[in-house]
Amino acid sequence: MILGLLFPNANEQAKLSTLMLLTRVIFGLLLAHYGFELINFNGMAATFPDPFGIGSEASLAMAIFGELVCSLGFIVGFLTRLVLIPMSITMIVAILAAHGGDVFGEGEHAFLYLVVFILSWIAGAGRYSVDRFIGNKVKNIG
């Protein structure tokens, strides 16, 4: 039993995919919660930060897309590496613009999300994802 914990074996692939699924669901739901809070578009648009100089409404729309829409894709593992790009950009903006680059204080949560998203981008969606299902279908066609 202890040796199984210390030294990986063939079952590690399934364990890794399960870990990736749990990571996607937990962090995707957490970020989607923040994105869902932004849905009050008319109430927030006038006061939402405009870090790109494109207007508060457009910045808010991009934040909703990055935090809510992309999170839903992340949760189910659909276009995982693509949806992680806007999610990561949203966290970088939150760290720099909203929290002044303070990753050990106010911006700590955004920084932690960013780290998880970068690691998830490197790892990919895993076995239990829509990406894997589509990938298998594409391989069978060609």
mmCIF file of N, CA and C in Angstrom:
data_model
loop_
_atom_site.group_PDB
_atom_site.id
_atom_site.type_symbol
_atom_site.label_atom_id
_atom_site.label_comp_id
_atom_site.label_asym_id
_atom_site.label_seq_id
_atom_site.Cartn_x
_atom_site.Cartn_y
_atom_site.Cartn_z
ATOM 1 N N MET A 1 0.826 -1.202 0.000
ATOM 2 C CA MET A 1 0.000 0.000 0.000
ATOM 3 C C MET A 1 0.867 1.262 0.000
ATOM 4 N N ILE A 2 1.844 1.319 0.887
ATOM 5 C CA ILE A 2 2.715 2.497 0.950
ATOM 6 C C ILE A 2 3.532 2.620 -0.328
ATOM 7 N N LEU A 3 3.988 1.495 -0.847
ATOM 8 C CA LEU A 3 4.758 1.536 -2.093
ATOM 9 C C LEU A 3 3.917 2.081 -3.236
ATOM 10 N N GLY A 4 2.616 1.757 -3.239
ATOM 11 C CA GLY A 4 1.712 2.272 -4.272
ATOM 12 C C GLY A 4 1.571 3.779 -4.206
ATOM 13 N N LEU A 5 1.662 4.340 -3.013
ATOM 14 C CA LEU A 5 1.604 5.800 -2.865
ATOM 15 C C LEU A 5 2.904 6.466 -3.288
ATOM 16 N N LEU A 6 4.002 5.778 -3.055
ATOM 17 C CA LEU A 6 5.314 6.362 -3.353
ATOM 18 C C LEU A 6 5.713 6.240 -4.816
ATOM 19 N N PHE A 7 5.336 5.118 -5.437
ATOM 20 C CA PHE A 7 5.793 4.855 -6.795
ATOM 21 C C PHE A 7 4.602 4.701 -7.730
ATOM 22 N N PRO A 8 4.508 5.545 -8.770
ATOM 23 C CA PRO A 8 3.366 5.487 -9.693
ATOM 24 C C PRO A 8 3.303 4.154 -10.432
ATOM 25 N N ASN A 9 2.084 3.809 -10.831
ATOM 26 C CA ASN A 9 1.901 2.601 -11.624
ATOM 27 C C ASN A 9 0.929 2.877 -12.759
ATOM 28 N N ALA A 10 0.466 1.836 -13.410
ATOM 29 C CA ALA A 10 -0.409 2.000 -14.568
ATOM 30 C C ALA A 10 -1.731 2.678 -14.221
ATOM 31 N N ASN A 11 -2.192 2.558 -12.994
ATOM 32 C CA ASN A 11 -3.458 3.176 -12.592
ATOM 33 C C ASN A 11 -3.357 4.694 -12.449
ATOM 34 N N GLU A 12 -2.168 5.226 -12.509
ATOM 35 C CA GLU A 12 -1.982 6.663 -12.320
ATOM 36 C C GLU A 12 -2.686 7.483 -13.395
ATOM 37 N N GLN A 13 -2.809 6.940 -14.609
ATOM 38 C CA GLN A 13 -3.489 7.683 -15.686
ATOM 39 C C GLN A 13 -4.933 7.975 -15.313
ATOM 40 N N ALA A 14 -5.632 6.974 -14.784
ATOM 41 C CA ALA A 14 -7.023 7.171 -14.372
ATOM 42 C C ALA A 14 -7.096 8.127 -13.187
ATOM 43 N N LYS A 15 -6.178 8.005 -12.250
ATOM 44 C CA LYS A 15 -6.160 8.901 -11.095
ATOM 45 C C LYS A 15 -5.891 10.336 -11.530
ATOM 46 N N LEU A 16 -4.968 10.503 -12.455
ATOM 47 C CA LEU A 16 -4.644 11.840 -12.952
ATOM 48 C C LEU A 16 -5.845 12.448 -13.669
ATOM 49 N N SER A 17 -6.530 11.676 -14.478
ATOM 50 C CA SER A 17 -7.715 12.181 -15.179
ATOM 51 C C SER A 17 -8.824 12.538 -14.198
ATOM 52 N N THR A 18 -8.967 11.759 -13.144
ATOM 53 C CA THR A 18 -9.963 12.079 -12.111
ATOM 54 C C THR A 18 -9.587 13.374 -11.404
ATOM 55 N N LEU A 19 -8.322 13.536 -11.092
ATOM 56 C CA LEU A 19 -7.848 14.776 -10.468
ATOM 57 C C LEU A 19 -8.086 15.969 -11.383
ATOM 58 N N MET A 20 -7.833 15.804 -12.666
ATOM 59 C CA MET A 20 -8.057 16.893 -13.615
ATOM 60 C C MET A 20 -9.540 17.223 -13.723
ATOM 61 N N LEU A 21 -10.399 16.202 -13.699
ATOM 62 C CA LEU A 21 -11.842 16.432 -13.718
ATOM 63 C C LEU A 21 -12.281 17.216 -12.483
ATOM 64 N N LEU A 22 -11.829 16.790 -11.318
ATOM 65 C CA LEU A 22 -12.185 17.487 -10.079
ATOM 66 C C LEU A 22 -11.679 18.925 -10.084
ATOM 67 N N THR A 23 -10.486 19.136 -10.587
ATOM 68 C CA THR A 23 -9.929 20.490 -10.685
ATOM 69 C C THR A 23 -10.788 21.353 -11.593
ATOM 70 N N ARG A 24 -11.159 20.802 -12.756
ATOM 71 C CA ARG A 24 -12.002 21.562 -13.684
ATOM 72 C C ARG A 24 -13.338 21.920 -13.052
ATOM 73 N N VAL A 25 -13.971 20.960 -12.404
ATOM 74 C CA VAL A 25 -15.298 21.202 -11.828
ATOM 75 C C VAL A 25 -15.211 22.198 -10.668
ATOM 76 N N ILE A 26 -14.288 21.991 -9.755
ATOM 77 C CA ILE A 26 -14.200 22.856 -8.568
ATOM 78 C C ILE A 26 -13.837 24.287 -8.960
ATOM 79 N N PHE A 27 -12.745 24.460 -9.696
ATOM 80 C CA PHE A 27 -12.304 25.816 -10.024
ATOM 81 C C PHE A 27 -13.194 26.455 -11.080
ATOM 82 N N GLY A 28 -13.769 25.646 -11.959
ATOM 83 C CA GLY A 28 -14.708 26.177 -12.937
ATOM 84 C C GLY A 28 -15.965 26.711 -12.267
ATOM 85 N N LEU A 29 -16.506 25.953 -11.316
ATOM 86 C CA LEU A 29 -17.700 26.420 -10.597
ATOM 87 C C LEU A 29 -17.402 27.665 -9.760
ATOM 88 N N LEU A 30 -16.250 27.677 -9.115
ATOM 89 C CA LEU A 30 -15.890 28.847 -8.313
ATOM 90 C C LEU A 30 -15.790 30.106 -9.174
ATOM 91 N N LEU A 31 -15.129 30.007 -10.322
ATOM 92 C CA LEU A 31 -15.002 31.186 -11.178
ATOM 93 C C LEU A 31 -16.339 31.532 -11.828
ATOM 94 N N ALA A 32 -17.113 30.525 -12.202
ATOM 95 C CA ALA A 32 -18.433 30.789 -12.790
ATOM 96 C C ALA A 32 -19.317 31.541 -11.802
ATOM 97 N N HIS A 33 -19.164 31.254 -10.524
ATOM 98 C CA HIS A 33 -19.919 31.975 -9.494
ATOM 99 C C HIS A 33 -19.614 33.475 -9.569
ATOM 100 N N TYR A 34 -18.337 33.815 -9.702
ATOM 101 C CA TYR A 34 -17.971 35.235 -9.835
ATOM 102 C C TYR A 34 -18.530 35.819 -11.124
ATOM 103 N N GLY A 35 -18.472 35.060 -12.200
ATOM 104 C CA GLY A 35 -19.019 35.526 -13.465
ATOM 105 C C GLY A 35 -20.520 35.716 -13.402
ATOM 106 N N PHE A 36 -21.200 34.826 -12.685
ATOM 107 C CA PHE A 36 -22.651 34.937 -12.536
ATOM 108 C C PHE A 36 -23.018 36.213 -11.767
ATOM 109 N N GLU A 37 -22.187 36.612 -10.819
ATOM 110 C CA GLU A 37 -22.431 37.853 -10.071
ATOM 111 C C GLU A 37 -22.332 39.085 -10.971
ATOM 112 N N LEU A 38 -21.630 38.961 -12.096
ATOM 113 C CA LEU A 38 -21.477 40.085 -13.023
ATOM 114 C C LEU A 38 -22.661 40.239 -13.967
ATOM 115 N N ILE A 39 -23.591 39.295 -13.935
ATOM 116 C CA ILE A 39 -24.723 39.302 -14.863
ATOM 117 C C ILE A 39 -25.559 40.573 -14.750
ATOM 118 N N ASN A 40 -25.574 41.230 -13.611
ATOM 119 C CA ASN A 40 -26.300 42.488 -13.443
ATOM 120 C C ASN A 40 -25.618 43.551 -14.304
ATOM 121 N N PHE A 41 -25.691 43.344 -15.602
ATOM 122 C CA PHE A 41 -24.928 44.142 -16.566
ATOM 123 C C PHE A 41 -25.246 45.632 -16.470
ATOM 124 N N ASN A 42 -26.520 45.979 -16.500
ATOM 125 C CA ASN A 42 -26.891 47.402 -16.487
ATOM 126 C C ASN A 42 -26.454 48.103 -15.209
ATOM 127 N N GLY A 43 -26.520 47.391 -14.094
ATOM 128 C CA GLY A 43 -26.122 47.997 -12.820
ATOM 129 C C GLY A 43 -24.624 48.144 -12.670
ATOM 130 N N MET A 44 -23.855 47.299 -13.328
ATOM 131 C CA MET A 44 -22.401 47.304 -13.156
ATOM 132 C C MET A 44 -21.643 48.024 -14.270
ATOM 133 N N ALA A 45 -22.238 48.125 -15.449
ATOM 134 C CA ALA A 45 -21.510 48.623 -16.616
ATOM 135 C C ALA A 45 -20.935 50.019 -16.412
ATOM 136 N N ALA A 46 -21.651 50.876 -15.736
ATOM 137 C CA ALA A 46 -21.188 52.258 -15.572
ATOM 138 C C ALA A 46 -19.971 52.366 -14.662
ATOM 139 N N THR A 47 -19.821 51.445 -13.719
ATOM 140 C CA THR A 47 -18.728 51.551 -12.745
ATOM 141 C C THR A 47 -17.664 50.476 -12.910
ATOM 142 N N PHE A 48 -17.825 49.587 -13.892
ATOM 143 C CA PHE A 48 -16.860 48.503 -14.058
ATOM 144 C C PHE A 48 -15.532 49.062 -14.570
ATOM 145 N N PRO A 49 -14.396 48.570 -14.055
ATOM 146 C CA PRO A 49 -13.083 49.060 -14.518
ATOM 147 C C PRO A 49 -12.886 48.844 -16.018
ATOM 148 N N ASP A 50 -12.104 49.721 -16.616
ATOM 149 C CA ASP A 50 -11.834 49.665 -18.053
ATOM 150 C C ASP A 50 -10.323 49.613 -18.286
ATOM 151 N N PRO A 51 -9.693 48.476 -17.991
ATOM 152 C CA PRO A 51 -8.233 48.395 -18.080
ATOM 153 C C PRO A 51 -7.674 48.440 -19.501
ATOM 154 N N PHE A 52 -8.484 48.136 -20.506
ATOM 155 C CA PHE A 52 -7.997 48.112 -21.889
ATOM 156 C C PHE A 52 -8.355 49.367 -22.667
ATOM 157 N N GLY A 53 -9.111 50.273 -22.043
ATOM 158 C CA GLY A 53 -9.515 51.496 -22.717
ATOM 159 C C GLY A 53 -10.547 51.262 -23.805
ATOM 160 N N ILE A 54 -11.359 50.226 -23.668
ATOM 161 C CA ILE A 54 -12.381 49.918 -24.676
ATOM 162 C C ILE A 54 -13.781 50.251 -24.177
ATOM 163 N N GLY A 55 -13.863 50.782 -22.997
ATOM 164 C CA GLY A 55 -15.150 51.118 -22.394
ATOM 165 C C GLY A 55 -15.534 50.113 -21.321
ATOM 166 N N SER A 56 -16.253 50.596 -20.329
ATOM 167 C CA SER A 56 -16.643 49.742 -19.211
ATOM 168 C C SER A 56 -17.578 48.615 -19.637
ATOM 169 N N GLU A 57 -18.488 48.911 -20.569
ATOM 170 C CA GLU A 57 -19.429 47.875 -21.017
ATOM 171 C C GLU A 57 -18.711 46.730 -21.717
ATOM 172 N N ALA A 58 -17.788 47.056 -22.600
ATOM 173 C CA ALA A 58 -17.039 46.016 -23.311
ATOM 174 C C ALA A 58 -16.139 45.244 -22.351
ATOM 175 N N SER A 59 -15.542 45.932 -21.395
ATOM 176 C CA SER A 59 -14.703 45.257 -20.399
ATOM 177 C C SER A 59 -15.527 44.314 -19.543
ATOM 178 N N LEU A 60 -16.720 44.745 -19.163
ATOM 179 C CA LEU A 60 -17.606 43.890 -18.379
ATOM 180 C C LEU A 60 -18.041 42.679 -19.196
ATOM 181 N N ALA A 61 -18.367 42.874 -20.454
ATOM 182 C CA ALA A 61 -18.756 41.756 -21.323
ATOM 183 C C ALA A 61 -17.611 40.747 -21.442
ATOM 184 N N MET A 62 -16.387 41.238 -21.577
ATOM 185 C CA MET A 62 -15.232 40.341 -21.658
ATOM 186 C C MET A 62 -15.027 39.588 -20.353
ATOM 187 N N ALA A 63 -15.252 40.258 -19.223
ATOM 188 C CA ALA A 63 -15.119 39.596 -17.925
ATOM 189 C C ALA A 63 -16.179 38.511 -17.756
ATOM 190 N N ILE A 64 -17.400 38.795 -18.180
ATOM 191 C CA ILE A 64 -18.471 37.793 -18.101
ATOM 192 C C ILE A 64 -18.129 36.600 -18.992
ATOM 193 N N PHE A 65 -17.631 36.873 -20.183
ATOM 194 C CA PHE A 65 -17.240 35.794 -21.082
ATOM 195 C C PHE A 65 -16.129 34.950 -20.451
ATOM 196 N N GLY A 66 -15.095 35.611 -19.923
ATOM 197 C CA GLY A 66 -13.963 34.891 -19.342
ATOM 198 C C GLY A 66 -14.312 34.139 -18.079
ATOM 199 N N GLU A 67 -15.176 34.714 -17.253
ATOM 200 C CA GLU A 67 -15.477 34.105 -15.962
ATOM 201 C C GLU A 67 -16.667 33.154 -15.997
ATOM 202 N N LEU A 68 -17.642 33.411 -16.828
ATOM 203 C CA LEU A 68 -18.847 32.583 -16.820
ATOM 204 C C LEU A 68 -18.890 31.622 -17.999
ATOM 205 N N VAL A 69 -18.855 32.149 -19.210
ATOM 206 C CA VAL A 69 -18.982 31.306 -20.404
ATOM 207 C C VAL A 69 -17.815 30.329 -20.510
ATOM 208 N N CYS A 70 -16.601 30.840 -20.375
ATOM 209 C CA CYS A 70 -15.430 29.966 -20.491
ATOM 210 C C CYS A 70 -15.354 28.968 -19.342
ATOM 211 N N SER A 71 -15.812 29.372 -18.161
ATOM 212 C CA SER A 71 -15.827 28.442 -17.029
ATOM 213 C C SER A 71 -16.709 27.242 -17.305
ATOM 214 N N LEU A 72 -17.820 27.463 -17.972
ATOM 215 C CA LEU A 72 -18.715 26.349 -18.293
ATOM 216 C C LEU A 72 -18.037 25.364 -19.256
ATOM 217 N N GLY A 73 -17.320 25.892 -20.231
ATOM 218 C CA GLY A 73 -16.546 25.027 -21.122
ATOM 219 C C GLY A 73 -15.446 24.279 -20.381
ATOM 220 N N PHE A 74 -14.810 24.963 -19.453
ATOM 221 C CA PHE A 74 -13.746 24.363 -18.635
ATOM 222 C C PHE A 74 -14.296 23.227 -17.787
ATOM 223 N N ILE A 75 -15.455 23.424 -17.195
ATOM 224 C CA ILE A 75 -16.055 22.413 -16.320
ATOM 225 C C ILE A 75 -16.270 21.099 -17.061
ATOM 226 N N VAL A 76 -16.820 21.169 -18.254
ATOM 227 C CA VAL A 76 -17.103 19.937 -19.007
ATOM 228 C C VAL A 76 -15.924 19.489 -19.862
ATOM 229 N N GLY A 77 -14.880 20.290 -19.904
ATOM 230 C CA GLY A 77 -13.710 19.928 -20.687
ATOM 231 C C GLY A 77 -13.921 20.102 -22.172
ATOM 232 N N PHE A 78 -14.580 21.180 -22.569
ATOM 233 C CA PHE A 78 -14.828 21.476 -23.985
ATOM 234 C C PHE A 78 -13.931 22.615 -24.431
ATOM 235 N N LEU A 79 -13.078 22.344 -25.413
ATOM 236 C CA LEU A 79 -12.090 23.307 -25.903
ATOM 237 C C LEU A 79 -11.274 23.864 -24.731
ATOM 238 N N THR A 80 -10.866 22.964 -23.877
ATOM 239 C CA THR A 80 -10.268 23.323 -22.594
ATOM 240 C C THR A 80 -9.119 24.306 -22.722
ATOM 241 N N ARG A 81 -8.157 24.000 -23.565
ATOM 242 C CA ARG A 81 -6.990 24.889 -23.663
ATOM 243 C C ARG A 81 -7.371 26.252 -24.242
ATOM 244 N N LEU A 82 -8.364 26.294 -25.112
ATOM 245 C CA LEU A 82 -8.812 27.581 -25.659
ATOM 246 C C LEU A 82 -9.546 28.417 -24.613
ATOM 247 N N VAL A 83 -10.464 27.800 -23.844
ATOM 248 C CA VAL A 83 -11.218 28.581 -22.860
ATOM 249 C C VAL A 83 -10.339 29.029 -21.702
ATOM 250 N N LEU A 84 -9.243 28.339 -21.475
ATOM 251 C CA LEU A 84 -8.336 28.752 -20.403
ATOM 252 C C LEU A 84 -7.599 30.047 -20.730
ATOM 253 N N ILE A 85 -7.495 30.393 -21.995
ATOM 254 C CA ILE A 85 -6.800 31.636 -22.369
ATOM 255 C C ILE A 85 -7.559 32.862 -21.859
ATOM 256 N N PRO A 86 -8.862 33.038 -22.189
ATOM 257 C CA PRO A 86 -9.565 34.202 -21.635
ATOM 258 C C PRO A 86 -9.698 34.148 -20.113
ATOM 259 N N MET A 87 -9.814 32.943 -19.562
ATOM 260 C CA MET A 87 -9.899 32.821 -18.109
ATOM 261 C C MET A 87 -8.603 33.315 -17.466
ATOM 262 N N SER A 88 -7.480 32.945 -18.041
ATOM 263 C CA SER A 88 -6.186 33.375 -17.509
ATOM 264 C C SER A 88 -5.979 34.878 -17.691
ATOM 265 N N ILE A 89 -6.363 35.392 -18.846
ATOM 266 C CA ILE A 89 -6.244 36.834 -19.082
ATOM 267 C C ILE A 89 -7.089 37.603 -18.075
ATOM 268 N N THR A 90 -8.291 37.106 -17.788
ATOM 269 C CA THR A 90 -9.156 37.746 -16.800
ATOM 270 C C THR A 90 -8.471 37.782 -15.440
ATOM 271 N N MET A 91 -7.794 36.712 -15.065
ATOM 272 C CA MET A 91 -7.106 36.678 -13.772
ATOM 273 C C MET A 91 -5.890 37.603 -13.762
ATOM 274 N N ILE A 92 -5.187 37.689 -14.883
ATOM 275 C CA ILE A 92 -4.046 38.614 -14.969
ATOM 276 C C ILE A 92 -4.528 40.048 -14.818
ATOM 277 N N VAL A 93 -5.619 40.384 -15.479
ATOM 278 C CA VAL A 93 -6.191 41.726 -15.359
ATOM 279 C C VAL A 93 -6.641 41.978 -13.927
ATOM 280 N N ALA A 94 -7.266 40.982 -13.306
ATOM 281 C CA ALA A 94 -7.700 41.145 -11.916
ATOM 282 C C ALA A 94 -6.501 41.393 -11.004
ATOM 283 N N ILE A 95 -5.431 40.654 -11.220
ATOM 284 C CA ILE A 95 -4.238 40.823 -10.387
ATOM 285 C C ILE A 95 -3.635 42.215 -10.583
ATOM 286 N N LEU A 96 -3.450 42.604 -11.834
ATOM 287 C CA LEU A 96 -2.744 43.852 -12.129
ATOM 288 C C LEU A 96 -3.618 45.093 -11.980
ATOM 289 N N ALA A 97 -4.816 45.053 -12.559
ATOM 290 C CA ALA A 97 -5.652 46.255 -12.587
ATOM 291 C C ALA A 97 -6.484 46.418 -11.319
ATOM 292 N N ALA A 98 -7.094 45.335 -10.875
ATOM 293 C CA ALA A 98 -7.999 45.455 -9.723
ATOM 294 C C ALA A 98 -7.264 45.372 -8.393
ATOM 295 N N HIS A 99 -6.132 44.654 -8.362
ATOM 296 C CA HIS A 99 -5.443 44.446 -7.091
ATOM 297 C C HIS A 99 -4.021 44.988 -7.085
ATOM 298 N N GLY A 100 -3.666 45.777 -8.061
ATOM 299 C CA GLY A 100 -2.370 46.444 -8.090
ATOM 300 C C GLY A 100 -1.166 45.515 -8.049
ATOM 301 N N GLY A 101 -1.310 44.303 -8.550
ATOM 302 C CA GLY A 101 -0.190 43.369 -8.592
ATOM 303 C C GLY A 101 0.104 42.701 -7.263
ATOM 304 N N ASP A 102 -0.747 42.883 -6.281
ATOM 305 C CA ASP A 102 -0.532 42.342 -4.943
ATOM 306 C C ASP A 102 -0.985 40.887 -4.884
ATOM 307 N N VAL A 103 -0.071 39.954 -5.167
ATOM 308 C CA VAL A 103 -0.438 38.539 -5.193
ATOM 309 C C VAL A 103 -0.404 37.901 -3.807
ATOM 310 N N PHE A 104 0.057 38.637 -2.806
ATOM 311 C CA PHE A 104 0.088 38.101 -1.442
ATOM 312 C C PHE A 104 -0.965 38.745 -0.551
ATOM 313 N N GLY A 105 -1.814 39.562 -1.137
ATOM 314 C CA GLY A 105 -2.869 40.225 -0.376
ATOM 315 C C GLY A 105 -4.176 40.115 -1.122
ATOM 316 N N GLU A 106 -4.677 41.266 -1.569
ATOM 317 C CA GLU A 106 -5.973 41.338 -2.252
ATOM 318 C C GLU A 106 -6.047 40.469 -3.512
ATOM 319 N N GLY A 107 -4.943 40.331 -4.222
ATOM 320 C CA GLY A 107 -4.949 39.579 -5.475
ATOM 321 C C GLY A 107 -4.599 38.114 -5.334
ATOM 322 N N GLU A 108 -4.537 37.625 -4.102
ATOM 323 C CA GLU A 108 -4.113 36.243 -3.878
ATOM 324 C C GLU A 108 -5.038 35.224 -4.536
ATOM 325 N N HIS A 109 -6.346 35.421 -4.431
ATOM 326 C CA HIS A 109 -7.274 34.466 -5.047
ATOM 327 C C HIS A 109 -7.121 34.449 -6.563
ATOM 328 N N ALA A 110 -7.019 35.611 -7.158
ATOM 329 C CA ALA A 110 -6.848 35.675 -8.617
ATOM 330 C C ALA A 110 -5.543 34.998 -9.020
ATOM 331 N N PHE A 111 -4.496 35.181 -8.228
ATOM 332 C CA PHE A 111 -3.213 34.548 -8.520
ATOM 333 C C PHE A 111 -3.326 33.022 -8.420
ATOM 334 N N LEU A 112 -4.017 32.534 -7.403
ATOM 335 C CA LEU A 112 -4.196 31.086 -7.260
ATOM 336 C C LEU A 112 -4.991 30.510 -8.427
ATOM 337 N N TYR A 113 -6.061 31.210 -8.829
ATOM 338 C CA TYR A 113 -6.803 30.781 -10.013
ATOM 339 C C TYR A 113 -5.878 30.732 -11.229
ATOM 340 N N LEU A 114 -5.087 31.765 -11.405
ATOM 341 C CA LEU A 114 -4.182 31.828 -12.553
ATOM 342 C C LEU A 114 -3.227 30.634 -12.564
ATOM 343 N N VAL A 115 -2.661 30.297 -11.419
ATOM 344 C CA VAL A 115 -1.747 29.156 -11.339
ATOM 345 C C VAL A 115 -2.474 27.866 -11.728
ATOM 346 N N VAL A 116 -3.668 27.654 -11.199
ATOM 347 C CA VAL A 116 -4.447 26.458 -11.537
ATOM 348 C C VAL A 116 -4.762 26.435 -13.030
ATOM 349 N N PHE A 117 -5.101 27.584 -13.598
ATOM 350 C CA PHE A 117 -5.447 27.630 -15.020
ATOM 351 C C PHE A 117 -4.228 27.364 -15.895
ATOM 352 N N ILE A 118 -3.078 27.883 -15.527
ATOM 353 C CA ILE A 118 -1.859 27.618 -16.301
ATOM 354 C C ILE A 118 -1.493 26.138 -16.222
ATOM 355 N N LEU A 119 -1.555 25.573 -15.032
ATOM 356 C CA LEU A 119 -1.250 24.145 -14.885
ATOM 357 C C LEU A 119 -2.266 23.282 -15.633
ATOM 358 N N SER A 120 -3.512 23.683 -15.626
ATOM 359 C CA SER A 120 -4.546 22.952 -16.371
ATOM 360 C C SER A 120 -4.318 23.068 -17.866
ATOM 361 N N TRP A 121 -3.851 24.220 -18.324
ATOM 362 C CA TRP A 121 -3.549 24.395 -19.740
ATOM 363 C C TRP A 121 -2.429 23.436 -20.146
ATOM 364 N N ILE A 122 -1.423 23.310 -19.301
ATOM 365 C CA ILE A 122 -0.312 22.400 -19.586
ATOM 366 C C ILE A 122 -0.790 20.954 -19.599
ATOM 367 N N ALA A 123 -1.609 20.581 -18.619
ATOM 368 C CA ALA A 123 -2.053 19.189 -18.475
ATOM 369 C C ALA A 123 -3.101 18.791 -19.504
ATOM 370 N N GLY A 124 -3.946 19.726 -19.923
ATOM 371 C CA GLY A 124 -5.046 19.398 -20.817
ATOM 372 C C GLY A 124 -6.261 18.929 -20.031
ATOM 373 N N ALA A 125 -7.288 18.532 -20.745
ATOM 374 C CA ALA A 125 -8.567 18.198 -20.109
ATOM 375 C C ALA A 125 -8.587 16.837 -19.447
ATOM 376 N N GLY A 126 -7.825 15.905 -19.953
ATOM 377 C CA GLY A 126 -7.830 14.566 -19.388
ATOM 378 C C GLY A 126 -8.851 13.651 -20.046
ATOM 379 N N ARG A 127 -8.917 12.455 -19.554
ATOM 380 C CA ARG A 127 -9.756 11.392 -20.107
ATOM 381 C C ARG A 127 -11.247 11.693 -19.987
ATOM 382 N N TYR A 128 -11.658 12.307 -18.892
ATOM 383 C CA TYR A 128 -13.072 12.538 -18.627
ATOM 384 C C TYR A 128 -13.468 13.943 -19.064
ATOM 385 N N SER A 129 -13.564 14.125 -20.379
ATOM 386 C CA SER A 129 -13.853 15.446 -20.922
ATOM 387 C C SER A 129 -14.502 15.325 -22.296
ATOM 388 N N VAL A 130 -15.168 16.387 -22.691
ATOM 389 C CA VAL A 130 -15.735 16.461 -24.037
ATOM 390 C C VAL A 130 -14.598 16.463 -25.063
ATOM 391 N N ASP A 131 -13.493 17.105 -24.736
ATOM 392 C CA ASP A 131 -12.346 17.132 -25.654
ATOM 393 C C ASP A 131 -11.874 15.720 -25.996
ATOM 394 N N ARG A 132 -11.807 14.859 -25.005
ATOM 395 C CA ARG A 132 -11.375 13.483 -25.238
ATOM 396 C C ARG A 132 -12.375 12.749 -26.132
ATOM 397 N N PHE A 133 -13.666 12.954 -25.859
ATOM 398 C CA PHE A 133 -14.719 12.335 -26.666
ATOM 399 C C PHE A 133 -14.606 12.780 -28.124
ATOM 400 N N ILE A 134 -14.473 14.087 -28.342
ATOM 401 C CA ILE A 134 -14.350 14.616 -29.706
ATOM 402 C C ILE A 134 -13.071 14.107 -30.356
ATOM 403 N N GLY A 135 -11.981 14.104 -29.599
ATOM 404 C CA GLY A 135 -10.708 13.612 -30.127
ATOM 405 C C GLY A 135 -10.795 12.175 -30.588
ATOM 406 N N ASN A 136 -11.485 11.340 -29.821
ATOM 407 C CA ASN A 136 -11.666 9.942 -30.218
ATOM 408 C C ASN A 136 -12.501 9.823 -31.477
ATOM 409 N N LYS A 137 -13.546 10.643 -31.601
ATOM 410 C CA LYS A 137 -14.400 10.622 -32.800
ATOM 411 C C LYS A 137 -13.616 11.055 -34.042
ATOM 412 N N VAL A 138 -12.798 12.097 -33.884
ATOM 413 C CA VAL A 138 -12.010 12.605 -34.999
ATOM 414 C C VAL A 138 -11.000 11.541 -35.449
ATOM 415 N N LYS A 139 -10.384 10.850 -34.520
ATOM 416 C CA LYS A 139 -9.421 9.799 -34.871
ATOM 417 C C LYS A 139 -10.094 8.671 -35.644
ATOM 418 N N ASN A 140 -11.334 8.338 -35.277
ATOM 419 C CA ASN A 140 -12.058 7.259 -35.952
ATOM 420 C C ASN A 140 -12.485 7.637 -37.362
ATOM 421 N N ILE A 141 -12.666 8.923 -37.613
ATOM 422 C CA ILE A 141 -13.057 9.387 -38.960
ATOM 423 C C ILE A 141 -11.882 9.261 -39.915
ATOM 424 N N GLY A 142 -10.715 9.693 -39.447
ATOM 425 C CA GLY A 142 -9.537 9.734 -40.305
ATOM 426 C C GLY A 142 -8.815 8.480 -40.242
#
